[in-house]
Amino acid sequence: MTATTSSGSKIVRIGTRKSNLAMVQTHWVRDELQKHFPDHQFEIEAMSTQGDKILDVALSKIGDKGLFTKELELGLLNQDVDLAVHSLKDLPTQLPEGLMLGCVTSRENPADALVLNEKYQGYTIQTLPEGAVVGTSSLRRLAQLRYHYPYLEFKDVRGNLNTRLKKLDNGDYDALVLAVAGLQRLGMGDRVSQAIPSAVSLHAVGQGALGIECREGDSRILDLLKAIEDPDTRDCTLAERSFLRELEGGCQVPIGVNSFIEGEQLTLTGMVASLDGQQLLKDTVSSDRAEHEKIGYDLAQLVREQGAQAILDEIFAQVER
Ligand code: DPM
């Protein structure tokens, strides 16, 4: 059954988190859909998720997959909303029964960003001096940066973007590592001192892209979503998600990727690192883009052969207390 207004226009309800970033992203999705389907009425329903409520505990210690997505998924299953907009990197690789990834939209710069306190303006991640305090609560960023720059100091940081930037500017930290995409979408792209090269930090699976979740087989919604899908981003991020799923990593594990398409070839690089920064295993697989699932799977086997499972088992043992 399709809900309609008295004027006969079709109503589509879009679920989102309430954070600034989520709202900006959801308004973008709504505007794009509205452009393609002027006869529809798109309504936004903002909800709080567990991840929005727990602000003082390091994400990695909460250890729950779907921290930012569960409430929205319930909304989908209850028919309160028809689609849910997520930062794709926060969407677990296994979705609840009855739900699916309806589409992936075009990706912003997926890199990690170095954001600096005023007194370090002009520095890069490569030139920050020994003992400089770098704030991150991403195990992926931590492990890679420790591997390359063991002389830097790392400190956990949480809270929303503005809280974090305040802590940086008042000197609690010398630098922060955040996603370029998030800063850009919030109009704070000028805070990015450096897009950290992928040779230093491979980004999170799905980083920089939006994933739109809907009910499985909901052809009315799937038809709408086709109009705003980006096929290159979709194939790249599906390969990335296949890699992560195969390694059974939740969102809080030191797993990073990079991917691109050239002609019909999709190239995926992936890494698994130990938290102490002592070990970093990396490999690359390239194949026809239609094989995106297999590319992720094959890459996972390659890093496993290098010893990734032992690293991951140790981390799971620590995180799950
Ligand atoms: C996930 C991670 C972080 C977010 C872990 C990681 C960063 C956590 C932190 C899975 N989700 O990246 O290794 O720094 O405390 C998040 C951000 C965005 C989506 C913010 C960020 C914006 C970028 C995007 C939080 N989720 O990474 O700085 O849409 O990809």
mmCIF file of C-alpha atoms and ligand atoms in Angstrom:
data_model
loop_
_atom_site.group_PDB
_atom_site.id
_atom_site.type_symbol
_atom_site.label_atom_id
_atom_site.label_comp_id
_atom_site.label_asym_id
_atom_site.label_seq_id
_atom_site.Cartn_x
_atom_site.Cartn_y
_atom_site.Cartn_z
ATOM 1 C CA MET A 1 0.000 0.000 0.000
ATOM 2 C CA THR A 2 1.304 3.412 -0.951
ATOM 3 C CA ALA A 3 0.398 6.336 1.278
ATOM 4 C CA THR A 4 -0.860 9.387 -0.594
ATOM 5 C CA THR A 5 -1.818 12.937 0.363
ATOM 6 C CA SER A 6 -5.206 14.404 -0.446
ATOM 7 C CA SER A 7 -3.616 16.014 -3.514
ATOM 8 C CA GLY A 8 -2.661 12.504 -4.659
ATOM 9 C CA SER A 9 1.130 12.971 -4.384
ATOM 10 C CA LYS A 10 3.052 9.980 -3.131
ATOM 11 C CA ILE A 11 4.614 10.200 0.311
ATOM 12 C CA VAL A 12 8.017 8.710 1.074
ATOM 13 C CA ARG A 13 9.337 8.859 4.647
ATOM 14 C CA ILE A 14 13.094 9.140 5.112
ATOM 15 C CA GLY A 15 14.662 8.063 8.409
ATOM 16 C CA THR A 16 17.828 9.719 9.668
ATOM 17 C CA ARG A 17 19.892 10.334 12.779
ATOM 18 C CA LYS A 18 19.605 13.786 14.323
ATOM 19 C CA SER A 19 23.282 14.768 14.183
ATOM 20 C CA ASN A 20 24.252 17.750 12.045
ATOM 21 C CA LEU A 21 26.138 15.543 9.622
ATOM 22 C CA ALA A 22 23.261 13.079 9.292
ATOM 23 C CA MET A 23 20.794 15.903 8.697
ATOM 24 C CA VAL A 24 22.985 17.508 6.006
ATOM 25 C CA GLN A 25 23.346 14.152 4.266
ATOM 26 C CA THR A 26 19.643 13.395 4.490
ATOM 27 C CA HIS A 27 18.655 16.791 3.120
ATOM 28 C CA TRP A 28 20.964 16.134 0.189
ATOM 29 C CA VAL A 29 19.304 12.769 -0.474
ATOM 30 C CA ARG A 30 15.855 14.308 -0.118
ATOM 31 C CA ASP A 31 16.702 17.125 -2.563
ATOM 32 C CA GLU A 32 18.133 14.690 -5.112
ATOM 33 C CA LEU A 33 15.066 12.456 -4.907
ATOM 34 C CA GLN A 34 12.760 15.465 -5.121
ATOM 35 C CA LYS A 35 14.538 16.637 -8.289
ATOM 36 C CA HIS A 36 14.010 13.257 -9.940
ATOM 37 C CA PHE A 37 10.486 12.721 -8.626
ATOM 38 C CA PRO A 38 8.674 16.056 -8.353
ATOM 39 C CA ASP A 39 5.324 14.263 -7.995
ATOM 40 C CA HIS A 40 6.422 12.635 -4.715
ATOM 41 C CA GLN A 41 6.466 14.142 -1.258
ATOM 42 C CA PHE A 42 9.587 13.288 0.764
ATOM 43 C CA GLU A 43 9.329 13.649 4.540
ATOM 44 C CA ILE A 44 12.218 13.459 6.994
ATOM 45 C CA GLU A 45 11.908 11.608 10.294
ATOM 46 C CA ALA A 46 14.878 12.250 12.630
ATOM 47 C CA MET A 47 15.703 9.718 15.371
ATOM 48 C CA SER A 48 18.300 9.323 18.104
ATOM 49 C CA THR A 49 20.476 6.226 17.980
ATOM 50 C CA GLN A 50 22.468 4.529 20.712
ATOM 51 C CA GLY A 51 25.644 6.026 19.268
ATOM 52 C CA ASP A 52 24.223 9.527 19.691
ATOM 53 C CA LYS A 53 23.348 8.918 23.333
ATOM 54 C CA ILE A 54 26.628 7.407 24.510
ATOM 55 C CA LEU A 55 29.105 10.202 23.978
ATOM 56 C CA ASP A 56 31.645 9.691 26.722
ATOM 57 C CA VAL A 57 32.793 6.126 26.046
ATOM 58 C CA ALA A 58 35.290 5.233 23.312
ATOM 59 C CA LEU A 59 33.396 3.696 20.409
ATOM 60 C CA SER A 60 35.746 0.748 20.322
ATOM 61 C CA LYS A 61 34.872 -0.122 23.935
ATOM 62 C CA ILE A 62 31.143 -0.148 23.260
ATOM 63 C CA GLY A 63 31.884 -2.801 20.672
ATOM 64 C CA ASP A 64 28.339 -3.069 19.369
ATOM 65 C CA LYS A 65 27.785 -3.272 15.648
ATOM 66 C CA GLY A 66 24.983 -1.118 14.370
ATOM 67 C CA LEU A 67 25.424 1.523 17.033
ATOM 68 C CA PHE A 68 24.275 4.260 14.683
ATOM 69 C CA THR A 69 21.808 2.260 12.642
ATOM 70 C CA LYS A 70 19.665 -0.002 14.812
ATOM 71 C CA GLU A 71 16.885 2.474 15.659
ATOM 72 C CA LEU A 72 16.555 3.461 12.023
ATOM 73 C CA GLU A 73 16.337 -0.187 11.041
ATOM 74 C CA LEU A 74 13.533 -0.756 13.519
ATOM 75 C CA GLY A 75 11.760 2.196 11.927
ATOM 76 C CA LEU A 76 12.072 0.504 8.540
ATOM 77 C CA LEU A 77 10.834 -2.841 9.813
ATOM 78 C CA ASN A 78 7.879 -1.164 11.592
ATOM 79 C CA GLN A 79 7.009 0.745 8.414
ATOM 80 C CA ASP A 80 7.511 4.061 10.219
ATOM 81 C CA VAL A 81 9.975 5.073 7.497
ATOM 82 C CA ASP A 82 10.538 3.825 3.942
ATOM 83 C CA LEU A 83 14.253 4.408 3.620
ATOM 84 C CA ALA A 84 17.112 5.207 5.979
ATOM 85 C CA VAL A 85 20.130 7.334 5.141
ATOM 86 C CA HIS A 86 23.441 6.254 6.680
ATOM 87 C CA SER A 87 27.094 7.115 6.372
ATOM 88 C CA LEU A 88 27.921 3.869 4.614
ATOM 89 C CA LYS A 89 30.880 3.266 6.899
ATOM 90 C CA ASP A 90 28.549 3.069 9.900
ATOM 91 C CA LEU A 91 26.316 0.465 8.273
ATOM 92 C CA PRO A 92 27.238 -3.083 9.372
ATOM 93 C CA THR A 93 28.091 -5.538 6.606
ATOM 94 C CA GLN A 94 25.345 -7.903 7.765
ATOM 95 C CA LEU A 95 21.920 -6.284 7.673
ATOM 96 C CA PRO A 96 18.889 -7.517 9.630
ATOM 97 C CA GLU A 97 16.610 -9.960 7.870
ATOM 98 C CA GLY A 98 14.105 -8.135 5.697
ATOM 99 C CA LEU A 99 16.353 -5.126 5.019
ATOM 100 C CA MET A 100 18.808 -4.389 2.232
ATOM 101 C CA LEU A 101 21.268 -1.814 0.971
ATOM 102 C CA GLY A 102 19.019 -0.125 -1.575
ATOM 103 C CA CYS A 103 21.641 2.138 -3.118
ATOM 104 C CA VAL A 104 24.997 3.839 -2.659
ATOM 105 C CA THR A 105 25.381 7.454 -3.730
ATOM 106 C CA SER A 106 28.494 9.127 -5.148
ATOM 107 C CA ARG A 107 31.479 9.319 -2.889
ATOM 108 C CA GLU A 108 33.216 12.381 -1.510
ATOM 109 C CA ASN A 109 36.974 12.275 -0.953
ATOM 110 C CA PRO A 110 37.232 9.069 1.141
ATOM 111 C CA ALA A 111 40.572 9.991 2.767
ATOM 112 C CA ASP A 112 41.291 10.711 6.412
ATOM 113 C CA ALA A 113 42.050 14.329 7.267
ATOM 114 C CA LEU A 114 44.689 15.856 9.497
ATOM 115 C CA VAL A 115 43.269 18.807 11.421
ATOM 116 C CA LEU A 116 45.756 20.903 13.377
ATOM 117 C CA ASN A 117 45.919 23.140 16.393
ATOM 118 C CA GLU A 118 47.002 26.624 15.382
ATOM 119 C CA LYS A 119 50.522 26.180 16.737
ATOM 120 C CA TYR A 120 51.174 23.349 14.260
ATOM 121 C CA GLN A 121 49.782 25.073 11.157
ATOM 122 C CA GLY A 122 51.834 24.078 8.123
ATOM 123 C CA TYR A 123 52.806 20.666 9.503
ATOM 124 C CA THR A 124 51.796 17.365 7.930
ATOM 125 C CA ILE A 125 51.361 13.952 9.505
ATOM 126 C CA GLN A 126 54.893 13.211 8.250
ATOM 127 C CA THR A 127 56.450 16.297 9.887
ATOM 128 C CA LEU A 128 54.631 16.511 13.244
ATOM 129 C CA PRO A 129 57.325 16.390 15.943
ATOM 130 C CA GLU A 130 57.904 13.632 18.477
ATOM 131 C CA GLY A 131 55.382 13.705 21.295
ATOM 132 C CA ALA A 132 52.736 15.685 19.408
ATOM 133 C CA VAL A 133 49.339 14.611 20.734
ATOM 134 C CA VAL A 134 47.050 13.213 18.051
ATOM 135 C CA GLY A 135 43.389 12.647 18.912
ATOM 136 C CA THR A 136 41.459 9.759 17.410
ATOM 137 C CA SER A 137 39.179 7.039 18.683
ATOM 138 C CA SER A 138 39.344 5.009 15.504
ATOM 139 C CA LEU A 139 41.367 1.830 16.016
ATOM 140 C CA ARG A 140 42.052 1.809 12.287
ATOM 141 C CA ARG A 141 43.607 5.274 12.323
ATOM 142 C CA LEU A 142 45.447 4.574 15.556
ATOM 143 C CA ALA A 143 47.039 1.328 14.361
ATOM 144 C CA GLN A 144 48.196 2.727 11.021
ATOM 145 C CA LEU A 145 49.556 5.956 12.479
ATOM 146 C CA ARG A 146 51.361 4.088 15.251
ATOM 147 C CA TYR A 147 52.904 1.847 12.634
ATOM 148 C CA HIS A 148 54.254 4.777 10.605
ATOM 149 C CA TYR A 149 54.888 7.327 13.394
ATOM 150 C CA PRO A 150 55.559 5.464 16.662
ATOM 151 C CA TYR A 151 57.002 8.654 18.187
ATOM 152 C CA LEU A 152 53.655 10.488 18.133
ATOM 153 C CA GLU A 153 51.316 10.323 21.121
ATOM 154 C CA PHE A 154 47.764 9.133 20.674
ATOM 155 C CA LYS A 155 44.800 10.081 22.809
ATOM 156 C CA ASP A 156 41.163 9.024 22.606
ATOM 157 C CA VAL A 157 38.628 11.694 21.639
ATOM 158 C CA ARG A 158 34.849 11.523 21.432
ATOM 159 C CA GLY A 159 31.871 13.808 21.118
ATOM 160 C CA ASN A 160 30.455 15.473 18.046
ATOM 161 C CA LEU A 161 32.618 17.319 15.579
ATOM 162 C CA ASN A 162 32.249 20.723 17.222
ATOM 163 C CA THR A 163 33.156 19.323 20.641
ATOM 164 C CA ARG A 164 36.229 17.685 19.168
ATOM 165 C CA LEU A 165 37.350 20.790 17.319
ATOM 166 C CA LYS A 166 36.946 22.809 20.521
ATOM 167 C CA LYS A 167 39.181 20.353 22.377
ATOM 168 C CA LEU A 168 41.744 20.681 19.577
ATOM 169 C CA ASP A 169 41.658 24.457 19.498
ATOM 170 C CA ASN A 170 41.934 24.831 23.276
ATOM 171 C CA GLY A 171 45.093 22.719 23.269
ATOM 172 C CA ASP A 172 43.900 19.353 24.634
ATOM 173 C CA TYR A 173 45.244 17.924 21.378
ATOM 174 C CA ASP A 174 47.815 19.083 18.831
ATOM 175 C CA ALA A 175 46.055 17.342 15.964
ATOM 176 C CA LEU A 176 42.948 15.314 15.177
ATOM 177 C CA VAL A 177 42.339 12.750 12.492
ATOM 178 C CA LEU A 178 38.830 12.892 11.015
ATOM 179 C CA ALA A 179 37.196 12.035 7.710
ATOM 180 C CA VAL A 180 37.672 14.628 4.955
ATOM 181 C CA ALA A 181 34.114 13.884 3.771
ATOM 182 C CA GLY A 182 32.426 14.710 7.065
ATOM 183 C CA LEU A 183 34.245 18.033 7.403
ATOM 184 C CA GLN A 184 33.474 18.977 3.817
ATOM 185 C CA ARG A 185 29.794 18.154 4.081
ATOM 186 C CA LEU A 186 29.542 20.315 7.187
ATOM 187 C CA GLY A 187 31.172 23.246 5.407
ATOM 188 C CA MET A 188 34.376 22.887 7.422
ATOM 189 C CA GLY A 189 36.603 21.742 4.587
ATOM 190 C CA ASP A 190 38.957 24.631 5.401
ATOM 191 C CA ARG A 191 39.906 22.815 8.624
ATOM 192 C CA VAL A 192 41.534 20.017 6.612
ATOM 193 C CA SER A 193 45.283 20.698 6.761
ATOM 194 C CA GLN A 194 46.134 17.524 4.881
ATOM 195 C CA ALA A 195 44.262 14.720 3.174
ATOM 196 C CA ILE A 196 46.396 11.906 4.572
ATOM 197 C CA PRO A 197 47.810 9.813 1.697
ATOM 198 C CA SER A 198 46.498 6.252 1.385
ATOM 199 C CA ALA A 199 50.087 4.984 1.716
ATOM 200 C CA VAL A 200 49.867 6.226 5.340
ATOM 201 C CA SER A 201 46.209 5.631 6.198
ATOM 202 C CA LEU A 202 43.832 3.427 4.276
ATOM 203 C CA HIS A 203 40.301 4.686 4.835
ATOM 204 C CA ALA A 204 37.422 2.814 6.453
ATOM 205 C CA VAL A 205 35.196 0.578 4.368
ATOM 206 C CA GLY A 206 32.528 2.785 2.795
ATOM 207 C CA GLN A 207 34.055 6.029 4.041
ATOM 208 C CA GLY A 208 32.829 9.107 2.183
ATOM 209 C CA ALA A 209 29.768 7.414 0.663
ATOM 210 C CA LEU A 210 26.131 7.325 1.755
ATOM 211 C CA GLY A 211 24.293 4.029 1.979
ATOM 212 C CA ILE A 212 20.535 3.985 1.778
ATOM 213 C CA GLU A 213 18.816 1.080 3.434
ATOM 214 C CA CYS A 214 15.287 -0.062 2.657
ATOM 215 C CA ARG A 215 13.000 -3.053 3.038
ATOM 216 C CA GLU A 216 13.996 -6.042 0.934
ATOM 217 C CA GLY A 217 12.046 -6.214 -2.309
ATOM 218 C CA ASP A 218 10.297 -2.853 -1.779
ATOM 219 C CA SER A 219 10.181 -2.176 -5.517
ATOM 220 C CA ARG A 220 8.492 1.211 -5.141
ATOM 221 C CA ILE A 221 11.452 2.508 -3.106
ATOM 222 C CA LEU A 222 14.111 0.588 -5.044
ATOM 223 C CA ASP A 223 12.907 2.231 -8.274
ATOM 224 C CA LEU A 224 13.321 5.669 -6.707
ATOM 225 C CA LEU A 225 16.778 4.833 -5.356
ATOM 226 C CA LYS A 226 18.059 3.736 -8.771
ATOM 227 C CA ALA A 227 17.894 7.368 -9.849
ATOM 228 C CA ILE A 228 20.451 8.518 -7.259
ATOM 229 C CA GLU A 229 22.793 5.530 -7.267
ATOM 230 C CA ASP A 230 26.428 5.944 -8.367
ATOM 231 C CA PRO A 231 27.477 2.664 -10.054
ATOM 232 C CA ASP A 232 31.252 3.175 -9.589
ATOM 233 C CA THR A 233 30.881 3.979 -5.899
ATOM 234 C CA ARG A 234 28.488 1.069 -5.497
ATOM 235 C CA ASP A 235 30.860 -1.502 -7.020
ATOM 236 C CA CYS A 236 33.881 -0.140 -5.112
ATOM 237 C CA THR A 237 32.105 -0.068 -1.772
ATOM 238 C CA LEU A 238 30.516 -3.494 -2.314
ATOM 239 C CA ALA A 239 34.013 -4.911 -2.868
ATOM 240 C CA GLU A 240 35.181 -3.134 0.307
ATOM 241 C CA ARG A 241 32.220 -4.479 2.284
ATOM 242 C CA SER A 242 32.837 -7.984 1.003
ATOM 243 C CA PHE A 243 36.430 -7.745 2.290
ATOM 244 C CA LEU A 244 35.263 -6.557 5.718
ATOM 245 C CA ARG A 245 32.455 -9.119 5.943
ATOM 246 C CA GLU A 246 34.849 -11.933 5.110
ATOM 247 C CA LEU A 247 37.196 -10.865 7.908
ATOM 248 C CA GLU A 248 34.177 -10.599 10.216
ATOM 249 C CA GLY A 249 35.221 -7.161 11.274
ATOM 250 C CA GLY A 250 32.679 -4.865 12.853
ATOM 251 C CA CYS A 251 33.138 -1.175 12.261
ATOM 252 C CA GLN A 252 35.645 -0.911 15.115
ATOM 253 C CA VAL A 253 38.587 -2.966 13.925
ATOM 254 C CA PRO A 254 41.869 -1.828 12.381
ATOM 255 C CA ILE A 255 40.866 -2.684 8.830
ATOM 256 C CA GLY A 256 41.389 -0.162 6.059
ATOM 257 C CA VAL A 257 40.888 -0.118 2.296
ATOM 258 C CA ASN A 258 41.324 1.825 -0.889
ATOM 259 C CA SER A 259 39.589 1.106 -4.197
ATOM 260 C CA PHE A 260 39.221 2.511 -7.674
ATOM 261 C CA ILE A 261 37.874 1.575 -11.093
ATOM 262 C CA GLU A 262 39.808 1.962 -14.327
ATOM 263 C CA GLY A 263 38.015 0.821 -17.450
ATOM 264 C CA GLU A 264 36.185 -2.285 -16.249
ATOM 265 C CA GLN A 265 38.916 -3.175 -13.724
ATOM 266 C CA LEU A 266 38.256 -2.704 -10.032
ATOM 267 C CA THR A 267 41.339 -2.558 -7.812
ATOM 268 C CA LEU A 268 40.969 -3.082 -4.076
ATOM 269 C CA THR A 269 43.753 -2.674 -1.515
ATOM 270 C CA GLY A 270 43.117 -3.755 2.038
ATOM 271 C CA MET A 271 45.042 -3.872 5.286
ATOM 272 C CA VAL A 272 44.774 -5.304 8.779
ATOM 273 C CA ALA A 273 47.001 -3.860 11.515
ATOM 274 C CA SER A 274 47.714 -4.710 15.121
ATOM 275 C CA LEU A 275 46.733 -2.092 17.698
ATOM 276 C CA ASP A 276 50.286 -1.591 18.909
ATOM 277 C CA GLY A 277 51.319 -0.650 15.383
ATOM 278 C CA GLN A 278 53.858 -3.474 15.224
ATOM 279 C CA GLN A 279 52.254 -5.385 12.386
ATOM 280 C CA LEU A 280 50.556 -4.171 9.253
ATOM 281 C CA LEU A 281 49.440 -6.608 6.560
ATOM 282 C CA LYS A 282 48.450 -5.253 3.185
ATOM 283 C CA ASP A 283 47.585 -6.663 -0.229
ATOM 284 C CA THR A 284 45.834 -5.746 -3.474
ATOM 285 C CA VAL A 285 43.456 -7.583 -5.820
ATOM 286 C CA SER A 286 42.339 -6.393 -9.246
ATOM 287 C CA SER A 287 39.642 -7.939 -11.432
ATOM 288 C CA ASP A 288 36.546 -7.201 -13.485
ATOM 289 C CA ARG A 289 34.217 -4.877 -11.570
ATOM 290 C CA ALA A 290 31.348 -7.336 -11.955
ATOM 291 C CA GLU A 291 33.361 -9.602 -9.632
ATOM 292 C CA HIS A 292 33.276 -7.095 -6.754
ATOM 293 C CA GLU A 293 32.144 -9.641 -4.160
ATOM 294 C CA LYS A 294 34.878 -12.060 -5.154
ATOM 295 C CA ILE A 295 37.539 -9.335 -5.162
ATOM 296 C CA GLY A 296 36.783 -8.570 -1.505
ATOM 297 C CA TYR A 297 36.666 -12.261 -0.646
ATOM 298 C CA ASP A 298 39.956 -13.055 -2.419
ATOM 299 C CA LEU A 299 41.695 -10.101 -0.775
ATOM 300 C CA ALA A 300 40.543 -11.300 2.642
ATOM 301 C CA GLN A 301 42.077 -14.717 1.942
ATOM 302 C CA LEU A 302 45.373 -13.081 0.917
ATOM 303 C CA VAL A 303 45.707 -11.030 4.116
ATOM 304 C CA ARG A 304 44.616 -14.075 6.105
ATOM 305 C CA GLU A 305 47.444 -16.071 4.550
ATOM 306 C CA GLN A 306 49.770 -13.323 5.768
ATOM 307 C CA GLY A 307 48.475 -13.794 9.338
ATOM 308 C CA ALA A 308 45.553 -11.384 9.676
ATOM 309 C CA GLN A 309 43.369 -13.770 11.670
ATOM 310 C CA ALA A 310 45.781 -13.869 14.608
ATOM 311 C CA ILE A 311 45.772 -10.057 14.765
ATOM 312 C CA LEU A 312 41.980 -9.901 14.619
ATOM 313 C CA ASP A 313 41.472 -12.658 17.210
ATOM 314 C CA GLU A 314 43.656 -10.776 19.650
ATOM 315 C CA ILE A 315 41.712 -7.549 19.092
ATOM 316 C CA PHE A 316 38.315 -9.235 19.457
ATOM 317 C CA ALA A 317 39.504 -10.746 22.753
ATOM 318 C CA GLN A 318 40.471 -7.262 24.019
ATOM 319 C CA VAL A 319 37.440 -5.354 22.779
ATOM 320 C CA GLU A 320 34.931 -7.897 23.996
ATOM 321 C CA ARG A 321 36.406 -7.250 27.441
HETATM 322 C C1 DPM B 1 33.366 4.584 11.999
HETATM 323 C C2 DPM B 1 34.582 5.075 12.472
HETATM 324 C C3 DPM B 1 34.362 6.423 12.799
HETATM 325 C C4 DPM B 1 33.001 6.717 12.500
HETATM 326 C C5 DPM B 1 35.843 4.263 12.628
HETATM 327 C C6 DPM B 1 36.880 4.523 11.533
HETATM 328 C C7 DPM B 1 35.353 7.371 13.373
HETATM 329 C C8 DPM B 1 35.398 7.222 14.870
HETATM 330 C C9 DPM B 1 36.123 8.308 15.561
HETATM 331 C C10 DPM B 1 33.073 3.227 11.529
HETATM 332 N N1 DPM B 1 32.420 5.573 12.036
HETATM 333 O O1 DPM B 1 36.750 5.372 10.645
HETATM 334 O O2 DPM B 1 37.921 3.829 11.561
HETATM 335 O O3 DPM B 1 36.963 9.021 14.978
HETATM 336 O O4 DPM B 1 35.842 8.449 16.749
HETATM 337 C C11 DPM B 1 31.876 8.620 11.290
HETATM 338 C C12 DPM B 1 32.368 9.794 10.652
HETATM 339 C C13 DPM B 1 31.723 9.874 9.396
HETATM 340 C C14 DPM B 1 30.857 8.788 9.323
HETATM 341 C C15 DPM B 1 33.327 10.766 11.224
HETATM 342 C C16 DPM B 1 34.805 10.516 10.929
HETATM 343 C C17 DPM B 1 31.851 10.941 8.318
HETATM 344 C C18 DPM B 1 32.562 10.463 7.091
HETATM 345 C C19 DPM B 1 31.811 9.496 6.199
HETATM 346 C C20 DPM B 1 32.253 8.033 12.642
HETATM 347 N N2 DPM B 1 30.947 8.073 10.488
HETATM 348 O O5 DPM B 1 35.228 9.450 10.476
HETATM 349 O O6 DPM B 1 35.579 11.459 11.174
HETATM 350 O O7 DPM B 1 30.609 9.694 5.921
HETATM 351 O O8 DPM B 1 32.407 8.520 5.765
#
